[in-house]
XYZ file of C-alpha atoms in Angstrom:
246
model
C 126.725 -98.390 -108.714
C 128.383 -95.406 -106.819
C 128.531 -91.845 -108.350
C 132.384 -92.579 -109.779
C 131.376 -95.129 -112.121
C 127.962 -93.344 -113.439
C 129.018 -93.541 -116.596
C 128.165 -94.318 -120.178
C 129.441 -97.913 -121.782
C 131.474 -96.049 -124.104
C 133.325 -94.044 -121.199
C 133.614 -97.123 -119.219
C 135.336 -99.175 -122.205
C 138.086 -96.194 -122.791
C 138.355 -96.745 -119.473
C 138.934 -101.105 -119.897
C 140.929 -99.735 -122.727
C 143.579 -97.406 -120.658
C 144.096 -100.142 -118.073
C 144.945 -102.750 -120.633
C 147.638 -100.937 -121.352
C 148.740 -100.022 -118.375
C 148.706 -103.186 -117.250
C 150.189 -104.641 -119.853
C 153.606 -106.579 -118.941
C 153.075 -106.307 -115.126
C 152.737 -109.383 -113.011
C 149.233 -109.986 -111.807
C 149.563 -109.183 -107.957
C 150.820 -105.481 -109.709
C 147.266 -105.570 -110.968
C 145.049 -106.806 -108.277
C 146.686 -104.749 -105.799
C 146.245 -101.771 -107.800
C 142.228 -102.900 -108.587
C 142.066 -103.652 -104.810
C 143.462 -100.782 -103.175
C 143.212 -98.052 -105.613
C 140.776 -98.464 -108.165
C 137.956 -99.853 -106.191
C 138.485 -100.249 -102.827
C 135.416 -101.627 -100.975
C 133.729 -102.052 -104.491
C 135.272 -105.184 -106.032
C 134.714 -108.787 -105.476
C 136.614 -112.072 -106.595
C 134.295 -114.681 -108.426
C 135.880 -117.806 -107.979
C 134.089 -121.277 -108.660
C 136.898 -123.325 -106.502
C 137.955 -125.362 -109.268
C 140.917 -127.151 -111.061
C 143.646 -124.121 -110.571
C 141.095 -122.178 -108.345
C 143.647 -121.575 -105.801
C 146.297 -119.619 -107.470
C 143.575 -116.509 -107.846
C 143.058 -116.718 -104.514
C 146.181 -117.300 -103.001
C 147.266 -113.862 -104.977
C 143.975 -112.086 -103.852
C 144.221 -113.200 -100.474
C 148.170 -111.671 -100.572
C 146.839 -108.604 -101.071
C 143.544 -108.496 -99.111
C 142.353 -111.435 -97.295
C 139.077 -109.456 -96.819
C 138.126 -109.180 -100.486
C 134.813 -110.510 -100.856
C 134.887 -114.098 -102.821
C 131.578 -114.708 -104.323
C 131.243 -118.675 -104.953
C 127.995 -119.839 -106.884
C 126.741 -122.930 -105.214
C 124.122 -124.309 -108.113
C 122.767 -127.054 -106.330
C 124.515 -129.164 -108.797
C 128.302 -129.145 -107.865
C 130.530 -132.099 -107.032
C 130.909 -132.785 -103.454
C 134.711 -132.167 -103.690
C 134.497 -129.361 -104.546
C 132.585 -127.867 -101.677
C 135.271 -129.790 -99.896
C 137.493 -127.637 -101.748
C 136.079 -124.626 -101.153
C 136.390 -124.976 -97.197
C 139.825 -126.043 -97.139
C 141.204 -123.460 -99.577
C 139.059 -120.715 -97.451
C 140.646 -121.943 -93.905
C 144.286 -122.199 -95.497
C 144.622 -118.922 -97.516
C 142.346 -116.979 -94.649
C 139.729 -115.419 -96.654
C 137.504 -113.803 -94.516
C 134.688 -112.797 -96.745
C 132.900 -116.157 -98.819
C 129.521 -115.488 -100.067
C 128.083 -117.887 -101.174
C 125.063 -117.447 -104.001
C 122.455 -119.895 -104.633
C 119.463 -120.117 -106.982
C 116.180 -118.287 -106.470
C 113.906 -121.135 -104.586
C 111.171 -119.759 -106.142
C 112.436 -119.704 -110.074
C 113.923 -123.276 -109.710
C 110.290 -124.226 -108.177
C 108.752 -123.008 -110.917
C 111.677 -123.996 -114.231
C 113.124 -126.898 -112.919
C 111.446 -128.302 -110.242
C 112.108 -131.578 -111.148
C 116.338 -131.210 -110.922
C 116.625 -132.249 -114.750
C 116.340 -128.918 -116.555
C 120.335 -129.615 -117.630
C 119.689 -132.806 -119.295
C 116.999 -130.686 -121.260
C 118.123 -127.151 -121.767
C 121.449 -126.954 -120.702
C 121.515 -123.069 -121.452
C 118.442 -122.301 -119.114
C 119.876 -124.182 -116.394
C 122.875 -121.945 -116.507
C 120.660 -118.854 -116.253
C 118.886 -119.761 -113.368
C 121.370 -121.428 -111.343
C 124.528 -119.525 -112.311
C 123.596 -116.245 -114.009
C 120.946 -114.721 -112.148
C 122.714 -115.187 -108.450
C 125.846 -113.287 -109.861
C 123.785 -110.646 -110.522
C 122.752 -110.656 -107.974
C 125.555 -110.942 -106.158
C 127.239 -108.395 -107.993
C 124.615 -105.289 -107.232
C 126.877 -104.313 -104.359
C 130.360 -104.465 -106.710
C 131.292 -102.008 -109.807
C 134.005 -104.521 -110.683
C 134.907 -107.962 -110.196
C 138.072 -110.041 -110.413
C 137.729 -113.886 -112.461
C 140.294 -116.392 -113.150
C 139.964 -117.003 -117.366
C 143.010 -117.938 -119.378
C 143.518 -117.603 -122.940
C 145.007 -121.246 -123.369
C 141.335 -122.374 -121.764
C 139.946 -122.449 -125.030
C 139.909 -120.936 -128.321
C 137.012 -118.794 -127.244
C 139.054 -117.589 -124.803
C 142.168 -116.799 -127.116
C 141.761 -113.198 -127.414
C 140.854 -112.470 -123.733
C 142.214 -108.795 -122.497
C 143.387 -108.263 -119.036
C 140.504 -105.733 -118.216
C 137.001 -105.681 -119.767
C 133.783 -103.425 -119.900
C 130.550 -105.169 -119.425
C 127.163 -105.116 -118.323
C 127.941 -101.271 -116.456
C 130.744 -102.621 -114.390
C 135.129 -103.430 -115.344
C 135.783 -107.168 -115.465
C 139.666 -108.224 -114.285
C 141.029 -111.116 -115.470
C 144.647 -111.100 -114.071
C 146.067 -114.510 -115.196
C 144.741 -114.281 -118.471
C 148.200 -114.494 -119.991
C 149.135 -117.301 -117.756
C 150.183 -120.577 -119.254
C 149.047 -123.953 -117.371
C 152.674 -124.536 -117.216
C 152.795 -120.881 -114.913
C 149.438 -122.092 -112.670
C 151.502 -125.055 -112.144
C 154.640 -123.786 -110.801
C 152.658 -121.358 -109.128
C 150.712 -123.816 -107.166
C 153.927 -125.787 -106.451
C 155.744 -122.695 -104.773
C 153.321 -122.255 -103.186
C 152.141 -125.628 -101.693
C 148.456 -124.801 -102.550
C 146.138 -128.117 -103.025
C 144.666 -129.553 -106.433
C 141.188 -129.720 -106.558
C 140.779 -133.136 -105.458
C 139.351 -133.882 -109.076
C 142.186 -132.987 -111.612
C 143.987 -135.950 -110.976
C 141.033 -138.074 -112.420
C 141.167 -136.064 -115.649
C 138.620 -133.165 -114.561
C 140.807 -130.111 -116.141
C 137.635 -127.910 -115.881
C 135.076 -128.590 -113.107
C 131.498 -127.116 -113.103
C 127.939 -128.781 -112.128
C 128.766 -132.697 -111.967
C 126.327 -133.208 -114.573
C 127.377 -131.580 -116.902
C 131.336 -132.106 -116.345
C 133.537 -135.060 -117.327
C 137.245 -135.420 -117.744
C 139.476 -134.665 -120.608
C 141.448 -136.973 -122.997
C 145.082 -136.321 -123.656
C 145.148 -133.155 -126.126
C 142.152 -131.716 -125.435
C 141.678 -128.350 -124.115
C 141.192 -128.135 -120.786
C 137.374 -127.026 -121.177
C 136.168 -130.032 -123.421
C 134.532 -132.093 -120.701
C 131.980 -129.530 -120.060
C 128.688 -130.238 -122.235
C 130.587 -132.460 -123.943
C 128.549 -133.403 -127.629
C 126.401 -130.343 -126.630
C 128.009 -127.073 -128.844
C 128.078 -125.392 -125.641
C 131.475 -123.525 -124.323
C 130.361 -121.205 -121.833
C 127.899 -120.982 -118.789
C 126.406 -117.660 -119.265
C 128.529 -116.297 -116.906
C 131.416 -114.861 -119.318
C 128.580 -114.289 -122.621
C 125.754 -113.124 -123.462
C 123.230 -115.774 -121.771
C 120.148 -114.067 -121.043
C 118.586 -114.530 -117.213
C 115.576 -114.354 -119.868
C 116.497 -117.827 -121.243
C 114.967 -119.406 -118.337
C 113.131 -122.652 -120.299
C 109.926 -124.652 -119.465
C 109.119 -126.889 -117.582
């Protein structure tokens, strides 16, 4: 972390807390070119998993700075279209930094050496093949950029535009988006569906652990479906401890 965000959590949540509001009401290229340029230049990075509306976060990020480093977690476990995806969105919107994170050989060896921790502990398998590369792909970073909306699910409902966690600020710019928004976005902007969405896959993660949606669902229902699981680990509190047995 540099020297201008040593700070305590409670100094770096006022600070979450001023940029809500100041951020309040503006469109979201206002806010990533302000978090970009100003606020953290050289220290922030884009997290992007190259999903089902992927592309309009990067299409604005890449508006503003090409160069922006775009951390994508490759788990071992993802859908071939979607490294597909991740290519073709990275040649057409000219991002110039990917990164791409994998597992730690040597934790996988020793959890989940047999490939089939999901099917048995769906939480440790986040940790180890999601969790614990951000981190460490994030030592270099005091903030990063994701692409949560509020109309994802109801644990999203309440999601602010700016957050304080784990020592670093958190940006989620289309938070207040609508799908209806992403769509028109995408649309104006001739940027490619995920190759996936139009076989019902409104939320696309490991291929496990990821099936399509019925009509009225929310968009994140096909990920560990029957399992009481919303999240990866990546947006809650799931431990790097949590790492199973094998």
């Amino acid at each position: 972390m540099s020297a201008a965000l040593d700070i305590n959590g409670a100094a770096l949540a006022d600070k979450a807390a001023v940029l809500n509001r100041r951020f309040a009401g503006l469109p979201a290229t206002d806010m990533l070119r302000a978090a970009i340029d100003e606020l953290f230049p050289g220290r922030i990075a884009l997290v992007s998993s190259f999903g089902a509306d992927a592309a309009v976060l990067l299409h604005l990020v890449a508006q503003v700075n090409p160069a922006t480093p775009v951390l994508f977690i490759d788990t071992g476990k993802l859908f071939d279209e979607t490294l597909a995806y991740r290519e073709q969105l990275t040649a057409q919107l000219g991002l110039t930094d990917l990164r791409v994170l994998r597992p730690d050989l040597a934790l996988l060896e020793a959890k989940d050496a047999s490939g089939t921790l999901w099917f048995r502990d769906a939480d440790a398998c986040c940790a180890i093949r999601k969790v614990e590369p951000l981190q460490r792909g994030l030592k270099p970073f005091d903030a990063w950029i994701n692409g949560r909306k509020r109309f994802q699910a109801q644990s999203r409902a309440a999601l602010p535009l700016v957050e304080a966690v784990d020592g670093r600020l958190k940006f989620n710019p289309l938070a207040d988006w609508t799908a209806a928004e992403l769509a028109d976005y995408a649309s104006r902007h001739s940027l490619p569906a995920h190759p996936l969405v139009a076989q019902g896959y409104l939320s696309i993660g490991c291929a496990p652990c990821t099936q399509p949606v019925a009509p009225g669902e929310d968009a994140r229902a096909g990920r560990w479906r029957g399992q009481g699981k919303v999240e990866c680990g990546l947006h809650s509190a799931l431990p790097v401890s949590r790492l199973g047995e094998e």
